[in-house]
Tab-separated table of C-alpha atoms in Angstrom:
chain	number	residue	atom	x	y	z
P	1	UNK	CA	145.452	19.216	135.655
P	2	UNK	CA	149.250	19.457	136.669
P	3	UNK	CA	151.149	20.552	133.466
P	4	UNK	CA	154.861	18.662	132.846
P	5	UNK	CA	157.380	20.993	132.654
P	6	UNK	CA	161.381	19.911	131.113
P	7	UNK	CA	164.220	22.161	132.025
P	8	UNK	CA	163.349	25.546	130.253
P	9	UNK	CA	159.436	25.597	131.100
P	10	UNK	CA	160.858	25.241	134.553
P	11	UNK	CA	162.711	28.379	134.581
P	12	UNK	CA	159.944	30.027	132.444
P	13	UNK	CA	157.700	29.113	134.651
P	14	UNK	CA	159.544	30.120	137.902
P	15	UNK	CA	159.855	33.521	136.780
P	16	UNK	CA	155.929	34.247	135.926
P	17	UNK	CA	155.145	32.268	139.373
P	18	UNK	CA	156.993	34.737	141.273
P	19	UNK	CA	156.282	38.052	138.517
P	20	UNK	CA	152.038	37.111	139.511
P	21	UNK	CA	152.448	36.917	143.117
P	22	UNK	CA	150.039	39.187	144.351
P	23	UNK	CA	149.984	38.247	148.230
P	24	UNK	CA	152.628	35.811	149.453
P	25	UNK	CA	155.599	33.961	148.002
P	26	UNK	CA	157.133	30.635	149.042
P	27	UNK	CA	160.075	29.555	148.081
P	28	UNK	CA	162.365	26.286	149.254
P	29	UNK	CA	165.247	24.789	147.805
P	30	UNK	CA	168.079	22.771	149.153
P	31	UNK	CA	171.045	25.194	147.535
P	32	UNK	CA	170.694	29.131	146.858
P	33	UNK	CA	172.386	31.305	144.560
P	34	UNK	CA	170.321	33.202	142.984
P	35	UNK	CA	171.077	34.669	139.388
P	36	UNK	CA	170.421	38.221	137.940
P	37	UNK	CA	167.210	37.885	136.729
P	38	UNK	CA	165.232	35.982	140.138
P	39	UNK	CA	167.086	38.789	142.535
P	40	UNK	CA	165.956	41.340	140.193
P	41	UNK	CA	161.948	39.304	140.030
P	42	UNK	CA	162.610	39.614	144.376
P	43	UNK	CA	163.739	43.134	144.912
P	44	UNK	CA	160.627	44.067	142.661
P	45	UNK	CA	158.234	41.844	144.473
P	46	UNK	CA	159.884	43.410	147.910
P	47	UNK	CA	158.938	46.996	147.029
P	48	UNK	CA	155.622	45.903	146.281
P	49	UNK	CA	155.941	44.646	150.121
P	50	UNK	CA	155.003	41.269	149.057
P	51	UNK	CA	155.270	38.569	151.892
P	52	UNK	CA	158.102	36.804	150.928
P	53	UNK	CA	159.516	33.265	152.614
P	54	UNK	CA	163.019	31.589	151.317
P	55	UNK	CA	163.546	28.126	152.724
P	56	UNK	CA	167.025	26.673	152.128
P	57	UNK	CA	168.773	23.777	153.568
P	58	UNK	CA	172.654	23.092	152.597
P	59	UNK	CA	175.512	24.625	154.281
P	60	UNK	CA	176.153	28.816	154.709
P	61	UNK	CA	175.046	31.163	152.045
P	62	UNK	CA	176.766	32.605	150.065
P	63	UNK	CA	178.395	36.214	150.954
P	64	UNK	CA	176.969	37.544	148.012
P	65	UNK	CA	173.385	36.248	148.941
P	66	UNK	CA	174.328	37.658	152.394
P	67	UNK	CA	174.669	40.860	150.882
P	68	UNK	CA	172.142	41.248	148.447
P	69	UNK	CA	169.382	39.826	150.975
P	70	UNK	CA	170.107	42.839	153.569
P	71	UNK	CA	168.775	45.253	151.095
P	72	UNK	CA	165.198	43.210	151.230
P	73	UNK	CA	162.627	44.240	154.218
P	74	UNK	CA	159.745	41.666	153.197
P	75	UNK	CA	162.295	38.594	152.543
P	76	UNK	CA	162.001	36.327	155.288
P	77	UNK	CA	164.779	33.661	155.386
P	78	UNK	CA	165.036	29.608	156.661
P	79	UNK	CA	167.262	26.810	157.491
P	80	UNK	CA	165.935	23.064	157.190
P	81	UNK	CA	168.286	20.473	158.444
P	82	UNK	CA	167.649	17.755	155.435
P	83	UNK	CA	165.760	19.741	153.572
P	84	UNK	CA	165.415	17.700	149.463
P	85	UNK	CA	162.057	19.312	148.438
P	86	UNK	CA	162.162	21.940	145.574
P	87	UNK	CA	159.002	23.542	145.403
P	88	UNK	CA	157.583	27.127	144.920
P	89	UNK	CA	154.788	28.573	145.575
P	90	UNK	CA	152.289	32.093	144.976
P	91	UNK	CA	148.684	32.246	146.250
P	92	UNK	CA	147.909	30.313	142.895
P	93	UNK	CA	150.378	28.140	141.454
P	94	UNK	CA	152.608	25.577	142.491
P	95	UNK	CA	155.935	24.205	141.256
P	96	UNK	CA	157.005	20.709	142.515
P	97	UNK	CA	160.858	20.332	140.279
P	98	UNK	CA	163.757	18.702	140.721
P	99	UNK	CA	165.501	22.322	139.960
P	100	UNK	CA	167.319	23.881	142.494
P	101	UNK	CA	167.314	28.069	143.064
P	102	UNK	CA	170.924	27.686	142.410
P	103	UNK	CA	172.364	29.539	139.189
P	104	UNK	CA	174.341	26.185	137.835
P	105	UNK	CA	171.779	24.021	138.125
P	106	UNK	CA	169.313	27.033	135.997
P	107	UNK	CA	171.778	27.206	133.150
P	108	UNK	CA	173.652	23.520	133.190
P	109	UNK	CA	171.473	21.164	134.387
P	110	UNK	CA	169.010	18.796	132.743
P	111	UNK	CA	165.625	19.588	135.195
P	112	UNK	CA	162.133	18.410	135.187
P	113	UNK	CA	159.148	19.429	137.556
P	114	UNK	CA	155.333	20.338	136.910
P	115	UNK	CA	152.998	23.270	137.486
P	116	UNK	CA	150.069	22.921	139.608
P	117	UNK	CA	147.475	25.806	139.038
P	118	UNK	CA	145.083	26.159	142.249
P	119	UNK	CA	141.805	26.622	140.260
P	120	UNK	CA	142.941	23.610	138.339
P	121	UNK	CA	143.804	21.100	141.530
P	122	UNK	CA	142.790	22.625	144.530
P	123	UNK	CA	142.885	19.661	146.319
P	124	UNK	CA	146.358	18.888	145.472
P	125	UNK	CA	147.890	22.820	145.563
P	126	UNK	CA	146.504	22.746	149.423
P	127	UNK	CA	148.325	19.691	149.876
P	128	UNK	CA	151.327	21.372	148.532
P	129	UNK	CA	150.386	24.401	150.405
P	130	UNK	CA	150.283	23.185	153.758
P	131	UNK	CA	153.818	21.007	153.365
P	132	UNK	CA	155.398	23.876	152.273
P	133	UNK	CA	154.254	25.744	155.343
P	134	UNK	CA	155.259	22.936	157.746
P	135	UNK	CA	158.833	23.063	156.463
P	136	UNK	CA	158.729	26.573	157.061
P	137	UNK	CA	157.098	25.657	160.913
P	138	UNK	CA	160.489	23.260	161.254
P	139	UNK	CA	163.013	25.942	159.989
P	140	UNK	CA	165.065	27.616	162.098
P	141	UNK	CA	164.915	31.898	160.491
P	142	UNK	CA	168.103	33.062	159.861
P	143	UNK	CA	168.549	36.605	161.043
P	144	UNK	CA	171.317	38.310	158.632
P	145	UNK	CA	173.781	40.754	160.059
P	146	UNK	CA	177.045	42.401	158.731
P	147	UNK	CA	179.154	40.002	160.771
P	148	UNK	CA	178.193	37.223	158.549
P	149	UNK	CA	179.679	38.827	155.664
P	150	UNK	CA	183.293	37.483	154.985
P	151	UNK	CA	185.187	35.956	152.995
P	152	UNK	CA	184.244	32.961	150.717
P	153	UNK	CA	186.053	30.078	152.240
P	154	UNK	CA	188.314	27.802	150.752
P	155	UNK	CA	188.125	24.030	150.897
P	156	UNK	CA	191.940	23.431	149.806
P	157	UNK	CA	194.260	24.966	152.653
P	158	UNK	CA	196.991	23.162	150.665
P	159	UNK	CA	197.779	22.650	146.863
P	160	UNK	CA	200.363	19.212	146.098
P	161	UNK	CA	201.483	17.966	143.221
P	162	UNK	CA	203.522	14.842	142.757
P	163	UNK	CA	203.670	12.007	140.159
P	164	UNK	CA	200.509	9.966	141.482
P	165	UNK	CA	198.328	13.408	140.777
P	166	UNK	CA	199.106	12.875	137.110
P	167	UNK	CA	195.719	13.546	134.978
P	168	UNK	CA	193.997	15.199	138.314
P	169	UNK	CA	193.591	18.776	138.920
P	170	UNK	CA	192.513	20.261	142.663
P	171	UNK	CA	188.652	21.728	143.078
P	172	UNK	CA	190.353	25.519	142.579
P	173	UNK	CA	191.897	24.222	139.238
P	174	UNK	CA	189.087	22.524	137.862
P	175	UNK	CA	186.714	25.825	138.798
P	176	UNK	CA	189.035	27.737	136.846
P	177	UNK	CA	189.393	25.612	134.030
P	178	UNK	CA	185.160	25.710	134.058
P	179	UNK	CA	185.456	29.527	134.270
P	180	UNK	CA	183.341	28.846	138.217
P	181	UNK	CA	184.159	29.584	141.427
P	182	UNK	CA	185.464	26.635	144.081
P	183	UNK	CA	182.526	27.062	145.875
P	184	UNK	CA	179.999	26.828	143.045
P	185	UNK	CA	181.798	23.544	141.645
P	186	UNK	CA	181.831	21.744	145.009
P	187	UNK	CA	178.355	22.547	145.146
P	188	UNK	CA	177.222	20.924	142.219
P	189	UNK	CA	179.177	17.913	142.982
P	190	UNK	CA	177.433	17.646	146.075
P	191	UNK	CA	174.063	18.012	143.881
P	192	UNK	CA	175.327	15.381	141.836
P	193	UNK	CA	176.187	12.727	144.517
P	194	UNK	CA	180.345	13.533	144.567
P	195	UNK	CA	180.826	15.251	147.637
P	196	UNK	CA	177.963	15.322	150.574
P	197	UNK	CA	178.700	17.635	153.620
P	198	UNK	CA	178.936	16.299	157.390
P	199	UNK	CA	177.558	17.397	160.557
P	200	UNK	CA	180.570	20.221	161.041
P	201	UNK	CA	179.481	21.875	157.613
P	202	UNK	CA	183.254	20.299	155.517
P	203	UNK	CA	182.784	18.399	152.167
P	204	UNK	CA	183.502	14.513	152.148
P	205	UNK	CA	183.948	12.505	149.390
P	206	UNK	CA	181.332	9.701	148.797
P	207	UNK	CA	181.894	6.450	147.502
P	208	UNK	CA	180.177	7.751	144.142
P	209	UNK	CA	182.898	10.569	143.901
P	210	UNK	CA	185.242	7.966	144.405
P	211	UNK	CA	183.927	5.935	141.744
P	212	UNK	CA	184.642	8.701	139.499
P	213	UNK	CA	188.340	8.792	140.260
P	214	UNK	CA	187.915	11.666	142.819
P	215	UNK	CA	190.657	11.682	146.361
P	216	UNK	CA	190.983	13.391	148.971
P	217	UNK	CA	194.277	14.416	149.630
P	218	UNK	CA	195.986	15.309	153.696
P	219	UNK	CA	198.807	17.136	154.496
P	220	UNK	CA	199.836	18.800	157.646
P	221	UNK	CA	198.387	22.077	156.949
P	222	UNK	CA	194.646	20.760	155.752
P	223	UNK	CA	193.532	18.790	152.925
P	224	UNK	CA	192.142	18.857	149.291
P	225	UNK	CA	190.341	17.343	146.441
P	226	UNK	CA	191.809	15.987	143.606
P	227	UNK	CA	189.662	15.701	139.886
P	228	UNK	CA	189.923	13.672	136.940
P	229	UNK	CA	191.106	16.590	134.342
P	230	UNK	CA	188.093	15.556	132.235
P	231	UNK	CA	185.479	15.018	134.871
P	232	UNK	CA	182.179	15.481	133.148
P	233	UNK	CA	179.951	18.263	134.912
């Protein structure tokens, strides 16, 4: 019988899924930055030459993940256009969870998901089994070279300030106030519904970021995002 799992039996559970892996590990989620302990759980999992299979689907990684991910020979890595699902996978357990592998969302966010043990539901883990493996069949692997490494980009070319931005800080300020990076704060607006990202791989402001008192900003040299000082996150 699946087993309900709230925002810390999530993460709990996460780890031991990918600590028993004894064959094979899948794991697919939208946005990926991975924290301390999970790249720590992967490098340990990749000496044991465990088959490992990262699916991810929203704009470029990260240059740290770059990095960090050319140390690993048995980590295999994906694209999905549109990928949504969250779900990981060993030999014997499945997690189906709204959480993404993104560090944020592990330590802010409120989550919920549940467990599916393979002796438990077989039916349903094969189910899960063999969708995971067709979004892997649909991804494009990414093959990870130095030249990819380099700097994080910005999204603000341009900083203004003028009476009408009274109240508002830009993405960069707000990050800072948050003690985050501008990249780790636009993502979780876009997990949040703020910000999506078009075909070219730029933010845009949806109408629900606009409900919140968000603007986008143009100048001649670029453009920026403007925040409501107190912006909940």
């Amino acid at each position: 019988m699946a087993k309900f799992l709230n925002t810390s039996a999530t993460n709990f559970f996460l780890e031991e899924l990918i600590k028993n892996a004894k064959e094979r590990l899948i794991l697919i989620s939208p946005y990926l930055r991975l924290n301390d302990r999970i790249k720590e759980l992967l490098e340990d999992k990749d000496r044991l030459k465990i088959d490992i299979r990262i699916v991810y689907g929203k704009s470029d990684l990260h240059p740290d993940e770059i990095k960090w991910m050319q140390k690993l020979d048995f980590v295999r890595l994906s694209f999905c256009k549109n990928l949504h699902a969250k779900c990981y996978l060993n030999e014997s357990e499945c997690i189906i969870s709204s959480l993404n592998l993104y560090e944020f969302s592990q330590i802010n966010n409120n989550e919920m998901g549940i467990l599916i043990r393979k002796y438990e539901d077989q039916d349903v883990f094969k189910d899960a089994y063999e969708e995971a493996q067709r979004i892997i069949r649909i991804s494009d692997e990414v093959r990870i070279s130095l030249d990819e490494v380099k700097a994080e980009p910005t999204n603000e070319s341009v900083e203004e300030t003028n009476d009408n931005n009274v109240g508002k800080l830009t993405s960069s300020k707000l990050a800072a106030k948050h003690k985050m990076k501008t990249n780790e704060l636009l993502a979780h607006f876009t997990e949040k519904g703020l910000l999506n990202i078009n075909d070219a791989g730029k933010h845009i402001l949806t109408q629900q970021g606009k409900d919140v008192g968000a603007e986008f900003k143009t100048s001649q040299y670029g453009g920026y995002f403007l925040w409501p000082e107190n912006i909940e996150l």
